[in-house]
XYZ file of C-alpha atoms in Angstrom:
706
model
C 19.108 -154.328 97.301
C 16.990 -154.618 100.410
C 16.410 -150.889 100.446
C 15.279 -150.922 96.806
C 12.818 -153.719 97.465
C 11.415 -151.839 100.446
C 10.962 -148.656 98.471
C 9.370 -150.509 95.601
C 6.980 -152.363 97.839
C 5.763 -149.073 99.307
C 4.667 -147.758 95.892
C 1.245 -148.825 94.511
C 1.640 -150.953 91.381
C -0.424 -150.293 88.272
C -1.077 -153.826 87.032
C -2.054 -152.638 83.561
C 1.363 -151.035 83.188
C 3.467 -154.087 84.076
C 6.339 -154.918 81.743
C 5.487 -157.712 79.308
C 8.367 -160.146 78.699
C 8.840 -160.281 74.904
C 12.433 -161.338 74.626
C 15.761 -161.711 76.282
C 18.571 -159.244 76.664
C 18.652 -155.495 76.510
C 16.457 -155.145 73.391
C 13.840 -157.407 74.884
C 13.654 -155.345 78.069
C 13.341 -152.095 76.112
C 10.612 -153.460 73.863
C 8.808 -154.972 76.821
C 8.936 -151.662 78.700
C 7.520 -149.787 75.691
C 4.749 -152.336 75.205
C 3.888 -152.165 78.887
C 3.627 -148.385 78.719
C 1.423 -148.542 75.607
C -1.000 -151.226 76.813
C -3.174 -148.859 78.969
C -3.867 -146.756 75.854
C -4.861 -149.626 73.474
C -8.473 -150.309 74.600
C -9.960 -147.258 72.751
C -8.216 -148.350 69.523
C -9.414 -151.945 69.855
C -12.959 -150.765 70.494
C -12.915 -148.285 67.583
C -11.560 -150.892 65.155
C -13.856 -153.794 66.027
C -17.131 -152.644 67.555
C -18.449 -150.311 64.805
C -18.002 -152.723 61.869
C -19.369 -155.633 63.867
C -22.394 -153.646 65.049
C -23.006 -152.222 61.539
C -22.707 -155.651 59.921
C -25.194 -157.108 62.473
C -27.877 -154.417 62.076
C -27.524 -154.381 58.263
C -27.914 -158.145 58.129
C -31.056 -158.015 60.261
C -32.907 -155.042 58.766
C -31.059 -153.806 55.699
C -32.398 -156.344 53.193
C -35.799 -154.629 52.617
C -36.396 -150.874 52.192
C -39.230 -150.798 54.744
C -37.392 -152.595 57.504
C -34.216 -150.608 56.849
C -36.107 -147.311 57.065
C -37.899 -148.233 60.287
C -34.696 -149.476 61.922
C -32.790 -146.371 60.914
C -35.542 -144.083 62.273
C -35.621 -145.999 65.561
C -31.836 -145.814 65.900
C -31.884 -142.082 65.175
C -34.482 -141.334 67.868
C -32.762 -143.594 70.395
C -29.391 -142.091 69.551
C -30.686 -138.573 70.158
C -31.977 -139.590 73.567
C -28.745 -141.390 74.410
C -26.730 -138.332 73.406
C -28.838 -136.086 75.633
C -28.400 -138.508 78.513
C -24.625 -138.438 78.088
C -24.628 -134.616 78.224
C -26.752 -134.571 81.354
C -25.015 -137.371 83.228
C -21.439 -136.146 82.914
C -20.596 -133.316 85.442
C -18.717 -130.253 84.189
C -17.710 -128.127 87.194
C -14.139 -127.604 85.986
C -12.325 -127.168 82.678
C -11.517 -130.882 82.586
C -15.128 -131.745 83.370
C -16.360 -129.669 80.470
C -13.930 -131.432 78.142
C -15.094 -134.816 79.409
C -18.765 -133.913 78.840
C -18.130 -132.694 75.303
C -16.091 -135.788 74.495
C -18.699 -138.221 75.802
C -21.558 -136.445 74.029
C -19.752 -136.167 70.697
C -18.611 -139.797 70.845
C -22.151 -140.996 71.531
C -23.688 -138.894 68.746
C -21.059 -139.932 66.182
C -21.291 -143.638 67.009
C -25.097 -143.756 66.836
C -25.170 -141.669 63.646
C -22.688 -143.946 61.885
C -24.578 -147.044 63.035
C -27.865 -145.629 61.710
C -26.389 -145.086 58.250
C -24.600 -148.440 58.261
C -27.870 -150.243 59.048
C -29.416 -149.082 55.761
C -26.376 -148.862 53.433
C -23.970 -151.427 54.916
C -20.772 -150.777 56.888
C -18.176 -151.563 54.225
C -19.213 -149.323 51.348
C -17.955 -145.851 50.587
C -18.179 -143.362 52.288
C -19.194 -145.242 55.484
C -15.981 -147.240 55.659
C -14.001 -143.996 55.248
C -15.990 -142.302 58.011
C -15.401 -145.312 60.253
C -11.637 -145.301 59.728
C -11.208 -141.524 60.182
C -13.791 -141.111 62.949
C -12.644 -144.198 64.810
C -9.058 -142.932 64.894
C -10.132 -139.535 66.208
C -12.349 -141.221 68.779
C -9.520 -143.405 70.099
C -7.039 -140.519 70.161
C -9.425 -138.312 72.135
C -9.868 -140.983 74.786
C -6.117 -141.455 74.994
C -5.802 -137.701 75.628
C -8.340 -137.974 78.399
C -6.289 -140.773 79.995
C -3.175 -138.617 79.931
C -4.999 -135.777 81.652
C -6.524 -138.104 84.221
C -3.122 -139.555 85.140
C -1.835 -136.153 86.240
C -0.377 -134.466 83.170
C -2.659 -131.513 83.851
C -3.252 -129.612 87.035
C -6.955 -129.319 86.192
C -7.226 -133.075 85.920
C -5.510 -133.638 89.251
C -7.748 -131.010 90.741
C -10.816 -132.708 89.352
C -9.816 -136.102 90.689
C -9.211 -134.719 94.201
C -12.426 -132.784 94.044
C -14.263 -135.842 92.918
C -13.190 -137.646 96.102
C -14.187 -134.729 98.302
C -17.388 -134.398 96.314
C -18.283 -137.987 97.132
C -17.398 -137.289 100.749
C -19.664 -134.241 100.728
C -22.564 -136.365 99.484
C -21.932 -138.970 102.159
C -22.022 -136.318 104.897
C -25.110 -134.593 103.569
C -23.618 -131.321 102.360
C -26.432 -130.654 99.889
C -25.728 -126.934 99.985
C -21.938 -127.230 99.833
C -19.737 -127.333 96.748
C -16.145 -128.462 97.200
C -13.846 -126.681 94.761
C -10.131 -126.436 93.976
C -9.026 -129.259 96.242
C -5.259 -129.518 96.336
C -2.761 -131.479 98.361
C 0.104 -129.543 99.937
C 2.493 -132.476 99.695
C 2.978 -132.208 103.480
C 0.176 -134.400 104.737
C -2.600 -131.825 104.292
C -5.370 -131.359 101.714
C -7.084 -128.005 101.379
C -10.189 -127.085 99.412
C -12.514 -124.138 99.017
C -16.143 -124.424 100.064
C -18.959 -122.622 98.265
C -22.314 -122.578 100.018
C -25.589 -122.306 98.119
C -29.247 -122.101 99.057
C -28.629 -120.117 102.242
C -26.144 -122.562 103.721
C -23.728 -121.222 106.349
C -20.182 -122.042 107.382
C -21.214 -122.689 111.043
C -23.528 -125.437 109.753
C -20.594 -127.045 107.974
C -18.395 -126.623 111.063
C -20.929 -128.603 113.035
C -20.266 -131.662 110.856
C -16.457 -131.820 111.129
C -16.795 -134.746 113.524
C -18.514 -136.791 110.792
C -15.804 -135.862 108.305
C -13.070 -136.939 110.701
C -14.876 -140.226 111.342
C -15.306 -141.014 107.639
C -11.665 -140.183 106.914
C -10.477 -141.954 110.075
C -8.357 -138.986 111.189
C -8.179 -137.252 114.609
C -11.038 -134.813 115.333
C -8.567 -131.922 115.213
C -7.431 -133.066 111.744
C -10.489 -131.488 110.073
C -10.752 -127.715 110.269
C -13.344 -125.528 108.531
C -12.720 -121.783 108.548
C -15.008 -118.996 107.415
C -14.099 -116.163 105.077
C -14.032 -112.802 106.827
C -15.458 -110.977 103.811
C -17.955 -113.462 102.333
C -20.287 -115.590 104.457
C -21.033 -117.893 101.515
C -17.497 -119.260 101.184
C -15.018 -121.003 103.442
C -12.029 -123.314 103.510
C -11.638 -126.920 104.655
C -8.296 -128.366 105.714
C -7.784 -132.122 106.096
C -4.664 -133.379 107.862
C -4.316 -136.901 106.498
C -0.758 -137.525 107.749
C 1.014 -136.524 110.966
C 4.473 -135.207 110.148
C 5.181 -134.351 113.797
C 4.588 -137.714 115.468
C 8.314 -138.489 115.731
C 8.993 -135.258 117.655
C 10.338 -131.830 116.788
C 13.933 -130.901 117.624
C 14.682 -127.677 119.488
C 15.800 -124.910 117.124
C 18.677 -122.962 118.741
C 19.114 -119.204 118.165
C 20.788 -118.211 114.939
C 23.020 -115.840 116.903
C 23.638 -114.604 120.447
C 22.823 -111.035 121.374
C 19.765 -110.548 119.148
C 17.162 -107.946 120.060
C 13.844 -109.004 121.652
C 12.041 -108.057 118.432
C 13.561 -110.935 116.429
C 11.252 -113.947 115.734
C 11.420 -116.915 118.097
C 11.223 -120.429 116.550
C 9.453 -122.645 119.067
C 8.382 -125.640 116.956
C 6.728 -126.765 113.723
C 3.248 -126.628 112.201
C 1.511 -129.806 111.064
C 2.485 -129.029 107.460
C 6.170 -128.753 108.350
C 6.429 -124.955 108.421
C 8.301 -123.320 111.309
C 6.165 -122.115 114.214
C 7.399 -118.569 114.868
C 6.267 -116.094 117.508
C 7.331 -112.460 117.719
C 5.545 -110.738 120.609
C 7.737 -107.643 120.941
C 7.626 -106.829 117.208
C 3.827 -106.945 116.952
C 1.877 -103.721 116.498
C 0.462 -104.311 119.993
C 2.252 -106.400 122.613
C -0.200 -109.204 123.365
C 0.013 -110.922 126.731
C 0.038 -114.721 126.537
C -2.180 -117.348 128.142
C -0.639 -120.843 128.195
C -3.064 -123.638 129.109
C -3.014 -127.430 129.181
C -3.273 -130.403 131.501
C -0.312 -131.893 133.310
C 1.953 -133.633 130.815
C 0.578 -131.739 127.806
C 3.896 -130.014 127.051
C 3.646 -126.573 128.653
C 7.065 -126.920 130.273
C 8.846 -127.737 126.999
C 7.220 -124.724 125.389
C 8.260 -122.516 128.310
C 11.871 -123.688 128.122
C 11.997 -123.035 124.364
C 10.717 -119.475 124.696
C 12.787 -118.660 127.772
C 16.027 -120.085 126.369
C 15.761 -117.913 123.262
C 15.040 -114.751 125.242
C 17.885 -115.540 127.665
C 20.280 -115.259 124.717
C 19.254 -111.695 123.834
C 20.299 -108.221 124.870
C 17.971 -105.499 126.198
C 15.919 -108.301 127.766
C 15.121 -109.043 131.428
C 13.142 -112.068 132.608
C 11.197 -112.519 135.852
C 9.782 -116.007 136.429
C 7.492 -117.111 139.252
C 6.920 -120.817 139.945
C 5.914 -121.504 143.526
C 4.452 -124.921 142.665
C 7.393 -126.788 141.095
C 10.203 -124.484 142.172
C 13.420 -125.197 140.271
C 12.172 -128.417 138.665
C 11.196 -126.910 135.309
C 13.879 -124.274 134.692
C 16.467 -124.901 137.395
C 19.127 -125.824 134.811
C 18.747 -122.430 133.067
C 18.051 -120.280 136.115
C 21.197 -118.204 135.517
C 19.418 -116.640 132.559
C 16.642 -115.358 134.830
C 17.154 -111.920 136.309
C 14.623 -112.721 139.035
C 13.540 -116.286 139.846
C 10.855 -116.590 142.519
C 9.800 -119.823 144.199
C 8.267 -118.468 147.424
C 4.701 -117.061 147.584
C 5.676 -114.077 149.763
C 8.310 -112.899 147.291
C 5.913 -113.473 144.387
C 3.333 -111.218 145.982
C 5.998 -108.555 146.526
C 6.787 -108.617 142.817
C 3.149 -108.212 141.815
C 2.684 -105.368 144.274
C 5.784 -103.601 142.974
C 4.921 -103.954 139.254
C 2.388 -101.073 139.089
C 5.059 -98.646 140.306
C 7.536 -99.969 137.738
C 4.928 -99.645 134.980
C 4.309 -96.020 135.912
C 8.041 -95.222 136.022
C 8.644 -96.878 132.637
C 5.768 -94.912 131.151
C 7.372 -91.662 132.270
C 10.700 -92.670 130.694
C 9.031 -93.578 127.397
C 7.178 -90.257 127.410
C 10.457 -88.387 127.870
C 11.913 -90.401 124.966
C 8.967 -89.508 122.730
C 7.739 -93.112 122.407
C 4.090 -94.182 122.577
C 5.154 -97.757 123.321
C 8.344 -99.675 123.947
C 10.742 -100.249 121.052
C 14.424 -101.245 120.952
C 15.182 -97.534 120.533
C 14.259 -96.995 124.183
C 16.846 -97.008 126.947
C 14.638 -99.504 128.801
C 14.900 -103.272 128.573
C 12.010 -105.368 127.395
C 10.707 -107.350 130.365
C 9.067 -110.789 130.495
C 7.043 -111.646 133.603
C 6.159 -115.357 133.501
C 3.664 -116.493 136.155
C 2.887 -120.143 136.811
C -0.568 -120.615 138.369
C -1.042 -116.877 138.784
C -4.440 -117.260 140.467
C -2.656 -118.491 143.607
C -0.491 -115.375 143.760
C -2.762 -112.351 143.291
C -6.400 -111.361 143.112
C -8.112 -110.799 139.770
C -8.268 -107.017 140.077
C -4.511 -106.804 140.673
C -3.746 -109.008 137.647
C -6.159 -107.069 135.461
C -4.558 -103.730 136.351
C -1.099 -105.104 135.604
C -2.131 -106.693 132.303
C -3.949 -103.593 131.100
C -1.117 -101.165 131.868
C 1.987 -103.265 131.150
C 1.425 -103.716 127.420
C 2.558 -100.310 126.174
C 5.634 -100.098 128.416
C 7.283 -103.254 127.065
C 6.369 -105.670 129.872
C 5.146 -108.981 128.431
C 2.943 -110.897 130.840
C 2.651 -114.694 130.444
C 0.217 -116.638 132.616
C 0.452 -120.433 132.568
C -2.066 -122.739 134.205
C -3.982 -125.973 133.655
C -7.526 -124.596 133.258
C -8.320 -120.920 132.743
C -11.813 -121.155 134.195
C -13.470 -118.139 135.770
C -12.459 -119.426 139.211
C -8.774 -119.326 138.199
C -8.675 -116.316 135.860
C -11.501 -113.822 135.566
C -13.000 -112.927 132.192
C -11.563 -109.418 132.540
C -8.053 -110.821 132.954
C -8.543 -113.210 130.016
C -9.692 -110.306 127.866
C -6.221 -108.785 128.325
C -4.470 -112.059 127.406
C -4.949 -111.789 123.656
C -2.333 -114.378 122.653
C -2.782 -118.072 123.393
C -0.972 -121.401 123.351
C -3.504 -124.110 124.178
C -2.044 -127.569 124.704
C -4.001 -130.743 125.399
C -7.194 -130.463 127.463
C -9.396 -133.230 128.840
C -12.731 -131.712 127.854
C -13.402 -129.981 124.510
C -15.251 -127.212 126.327
C -12.080 -126.328 128.268
C -10.444 -125.066 125.057
C -12.967 -122.226 124.918
C -11.400 -120.775 128.086
C -8.187 -120.179 126.149
C -8.679 -120.095 122.361
C -10.796 -117.521 120.476
C -14.329 -118.586 119.576
C -13.575 -118.537 115.855
C -10.751 -121.045 116.327
C -12.747 -123.560 118.371
C -15.760 -123.183 116.046
C -13.524 -124.177 113.130
C -12.755 -127.475 114.872
C -9.314 -126.543 116.228
C -9.813 -128.126 119.657
C -6.882 -129.900 121.366
C -9.088 -132.391 123.209
C -6.391 -135.041 123.470
C -5.367 -134.477 127.091
C -1.793 -135.586 127.698
C -1.790 -138.243 124.947
C -0.018 -135.941 122.469
C 2.516 -133.924 124.483
C 3.742 -130.770 122.786
C 0.832 -130.466 120.345
C -1.176 -127.262 120.571
C -3.026 -124.481 118.781
C -1.586 -120.978 119.100
C -2.818 -117.475 118.280
C -1.503 -113.903 118.460
C 2.143 -112.916 118.989
C 2.582 -112.050 115.320
C 1.190 -115.411 114.072
C -0.858 -114.934 110.848
C -4.544 -115.485 111.544
C -4.709 -118.084 108.772
C -2.376 -120.279 110.874
C -4.389 -120.126 114.095
C -6.296 -123.315 113.204
C -3.208 -125.348 112.224
C -1.759 -127.763 114.760
C 1.720 -127.030 116.102
C 4.200 -128.985 118.168
C 6.868 -127.405 120.347
C 10.490 -128.489 120.194
C 11.994 -131.097 122.504
C 14.714 -129.569 124.652
C 17.804 -131.115 126.219
C 18.771 -129.917 129.695
C 22.526 -129.931 129.106
C 22.186 -128.239 125.732
C 20.054 -125.419 127.124
C 22.333 -124.967 130.130
C 25.379 -124.608 127.869
C 23.512 -122.222 125.588
C 22.416 -119.952 128.449
C 25.915 -119.955 129.924
C 27.412 -118.953 126.570
C 24.954 -116.066 126.267
C 25.822 -114.534 129.661
C 28.128 -111.843 128.198
C 25.273 -110.638 125.983
C 22.574 -110.302 128.638
C 22.018 -106.738 129.797
C 21.206 -105.948 133.437
C 17.816 -104.508 134.218
C 17.654 -100.810 133.372
C 18.052 -98.373 136.268
C 14.587 -96.709 136.100
C 12.789 -100.053 136.353
C 15.125 -101.364 139.071
C 14.694 -98.171 141.112
C 10.909 -98.280 140.744
C 10.793 -101.892 141.954
C 12.752 -100.702 144.986
C 13.692 -102.922 147.874
C 11.728 -105.937 146.622
C 14.069 -106.103 143.610
C 17.236 -105.061 145.417
C 16.721 -107.814 148.003
C 15.579 -110.522 145.575
C 16.730 -114.016 146.491
C 17.915 -115.011 142.998
C 20.178 -112.916 140.766
C 20.946 -114.164 137.271
C 24.203 -113.731 135.394
C 24.766 -111.133 132.700
C 27.596 -109.222 131.085
C 28.209 -107.110 134.225
C 28.705 -110.094 136.527
C 32.413 -110.846 137.126
C 33.356 -114.240 135.777
C 29.765 -114.934 134.601
C 30.304 -118.538 135.614
C 27.678 -118.532 138.333
C 25.352 -116.137 140.032
C 26.955 -114.139 142.834
C 24.889 -114.648 145.989
C 23.764 -111.565 147.810
C 25.669 -111.025 151.075
C 23.365 -111.087 154.130
C 22.897 -107.695 155.752
C 23.151 -107.786 159.563
C 20.165 -106.524 161.464
C 20.605 -102.959 162.708
C 21.516 -102.559 166.372
C 20.053 -100.080 168.868
C 22.603 -97.436 167.944
C 20.854 -94.262 166.843
C 21.391 -93.306 163.235
C 22.116 -89.734 162.279
C 19.921 -87.843 159.806
C 19.979 -88.673 156.071
C 18.425 -86.652 153.278
C 14.860 -87.589 152.361
C 13.221 -86.171 149.213
C 11.088 -83.206 150.188
C 12.591 -83.023 153.655
C 14.808 -80.210 154.940
C 16.664 -82.261 157.572
C 19.710 -84.488 156.988
C 20.578 -87.734 158.710
C 23.992 -89.388 158.668
C 24.218 -92.950 159.946
C 26.941 -93.512 162.555
C 29.701 -95.548 160.953
C 32.256 -95.442 163.800
C 31.040 -98.687 165.272
C 32.503 -101.776 163.664
C 30.524 -104.881 162.801
C 31.805 -106.901 165.765
C 30.715 -104.272 168.278
C 27.336 -103.960 166.608
C 26.870 -107.720 166.792
C 27.761 -107.757 170.515
C 25.297 -104.962 171.250
C 22.576 -106.720 169.266
C 23.077 -109.974 171.163
C 23.074 -108.148 174.483
C 19.887 -106.340 173.595
C 18.192 -109.569 172.588
C 19.226 -111.172 175.878
C 17.863 -108.278 177.914
C 14.652 -107.959 175.961
C 14.113 -111.699 176.087
C 14.040 -111.565 179.887
C 11.195 -109.028 179.919
C 7.670 -110.537 179.899
C 5.509 -109.505 177.007
C 2.803 -108.118 179.298
C 3.931 -108.031 182.962
C 0.675 -106.530 184.206
C -2.182 -107.792 182.029
C -4.797 -106.345 184.415
C -3.279 -102.887 184.692
C -5.270 -99.827 183.646
C -2.873 -99.063 180.812
C -2.845 -102.599 179.346
C -5.490 -101.796 176.741
C -4.532 -98.223 175.904
C -4.603 -97.073 172.275
C -2.661 -94.249 170.672
C -5.621 -91.929 170.685
C -6.413 -92.498 174.362
C -5.273 -90.102 177.083
C -2.979 -91.349 179.812
C -5.075 -92.220 182.917
C -4.674 -90.097 185.975
C -2.557 -91.474 188.813
C -4.162 -92.834 191.934
C -4.553 -90.006 194.431
C -3.090 -92.083 197.191
C 0.155 -92.614 195.285
C 2.883 -90.304 196.556
C 5.070 -90.805 193.491
C 5.592 -87.774 191.280
C 6.783 -87.786 187.676
C 8.060 -85.019 185.523
C 6.802 -85.063 181.923
C 9.662 -85.521 179.453
C 10.215 -82.914 176.787
C 8.157 -83.545 173.637
C 10.438 -84.653 170.738
C 10.709 -82.246 167.853
C 9.230 -83.071 164.441
C 12.693 -83.939 163.138
C 13.345 -86.276 166.063
C 9.884 -87.865 165.821
C 10.326 -88.553 162.128
C 13.803 -89.903 162.699
C 12.403 -92.390 165.230
C 9.838 -93.571 162.678
C 12.442 -93.739 159.877
C 14.804 -95.832 162.004
C 12.042 -98.395 162.503
C 11.311 -98.610 158.770
C 15.011 -98.738 157.904
C 15.561 -101.608 160.318
C 12.749 -103.587 158.717
C 14.125 -102.944 155.234
C 17.603 -104.114 156.242
C 16.125 -107.292 157.718
C 14.123 -107.993 154.542
C 10.766 -107.270 156.130
C 9.035 -105.148 153.494
C 5.349 -105.479 154.417
C 3.737 -103.963 157.487
C 0.496 -102.612 158.910
C 0.056 -99.252 160.685
C -0.427 -101.069 163.992
C 3.129 -102.393 163.703
C 4.411 -98.797 164.090
C 2.623 -98.096 167.380
C 5.796 -98.554 169.510
C 7.749 -96.161 167.284
C 4.873 -93.665 167.361
C 4.717 -93.786 171.153
C 8.496 -93.370 171.343
C 8.142 -90.304 169.096
C 5.580 -88.823 171.491
C 2.860 -88.798 168.854
C -0.590 -90.343 168.246
C -2.461 -92.047 165.405
C -3.343 -88.902 163.354
C 0.365 -87.988 163.167
C 1.263 -91.546 162.080
C -1.399 -91.522 159.384
C -0.115 -88.224 158.068
C 3.476 -89.491 157.971
C 2.464 -92.664 156.155
C 0.639 -90.612 153.537
C 3.671 -88.341 153.177
C 6.040 -91.293 152.724
C 3.706 -92.740 150.071
C 3.849 -89.461 148.149
C 7.645 -89.499 148.354
C 7.759 -93.053 146.958
C 9.371 -94.523 150.068
C 6.424 -96.841 150.785
C 3.303 -97.920 148.883
C -0.157 -98.526 150.268
C -1.559 -101.908 149.263
C -5.020 -103.320 149.707
C -6.614 -103.964 153.081
C -4.547 -101.269 154.851
C -1.163 -102.892 154.286
C 2.004 -101.104 153.158
C 5.141 -102.188 151.277
C 8.557 -100.600 151.805
C 10.009 -99.571 148.442
C 13.160 -97.870 149.754
C 14.782 -97.203 153.095
C 13.927 -93.684 154.365
C 17.486 -93.391 155.721
C 19.142 -94.215 152.393
C 20.604 -91.172 150.636
C 18.784 -90.100 147.489
C 20.426 -91.247 144.237
């Protein structure tokens, strides 16, 4: 009973349609209900049955007694009636089918009433044929107005359309849209009203877009609740969308995958639109893979969005995910880190990844070319790869990011950059030009939205200038989203940590390891990554298997190993066990630690460089030295390779040429030889030259070729 009263109280009551009590019992209620339904339609019949005879009797009594007065009164009524009929035609609008019917009805009713009254003034209202005309015409008059009431109450779509348009038409007049016609206004039934705009007299859609703030104020809705979009093919028309109810204010639940082991090209449900439709993205199925820019202030909902997208992709095959978050570490995605193939929380490792990506992009391009593919598809042997960077501006320079973004698209590497403000100091315009998909959450200043969203979207009024007051709300473009939906508000789903953790754990048997060509191209930086996610090749798949630490190499000389393009062979000595190697290493450290770094800082040789000649000995010195034999090319290279191999085993992957001076001296060579060897190793893919004269080790030069 309480529920019924609540529901009834929420519905507007039409007082003219209330049930009239006419009796007791069932029959009385039925009769009362019927009378109540009929009452709204009785006024036209009352008016038609009483007003004409009363008016005719009054005018006939006043002027119908004498021929002269009757003639003058009739002529005056005829002229006045003609003017009144014309006024009715002009005053009633007729922009729709229902409007035309209403104009014709009002004009005909006015003309018929005045014509009958004119005749009744001279001849009297109760004689034939005037009384017959009154009875027949009055009935038709009342019936026509009843028909109009039925149409107005919603029995016709045109009538409903006219009523809605009438409200928007009044709104247009209040705003000052003299050159704007609002047409075909319709409610979606989901809290949104849409209407077409037709501009006349040289009016433009940008002029209308400049007034959306006034519309929002008059309707008392959020500024983002009024959106005006232009037509791409006709500058004289547009569309206005009014969000009059927020269907998302109570939150949006996370939508789990429909199945485990889907391909990356399946749509990803990440939330709902303001009209209740599902917010789907599908980056890998789009004609062109569009990199994503995620922007919003702290607390705006970027993390929830990230978890939704990542959790879905962690449940798919042929998918590998690299995530970099050096600011918050494991706080955001620590509970689902097992689904990440590479999780980076340290700046040094993040920079290694970005330096290694160009080589992986090139290698993947070669594989796709061999497979006859212009861009990545599930038909390729390669995995799709997601590289998610939090606050990327702190990790790499703009030129490096631009090169990665421009080249990664066609090889199936999806780049996502997430940050609070994508200003030119954080992300250059060239980088932003390669981030063609967007998800813009709340911003503090309306102008900040222009750093993320396309100009056409912000011009339409789709500006999330609500800061952190509406977490999860956003506007999103690209990634397979229809352009017509770019200006509709969305809200991402609310995730539960335990639910996502269980979901990612259940999907472990379906996750594929990173494909061999990409892993090989990433080299040592990938092989020595700190975090390794779980997938179907991991025994037990209950937790990630930590990488065993590799002991630092001792001073034992390694034998030759095959290097691509090299005729010699080196075989590392494996006779020494780990315990002996550890003892030798500790002894060496103890001995070396006792030697001062520079025992003779003032000696002549203290400041020697590789290219300098050895100074001549003092003539008074009686000591004689015999020059050692110059190492062969094979031996010199082996000395250099041992140094690089030791660094790789220790996890030191970046170096400068100056760091190899001791090895170069030990090899009996100078700087030109070292420069030539570094160039040769770059060509072989063992190392890569980075900016500012630095190098990164991609593979150990003593490791046998695969």
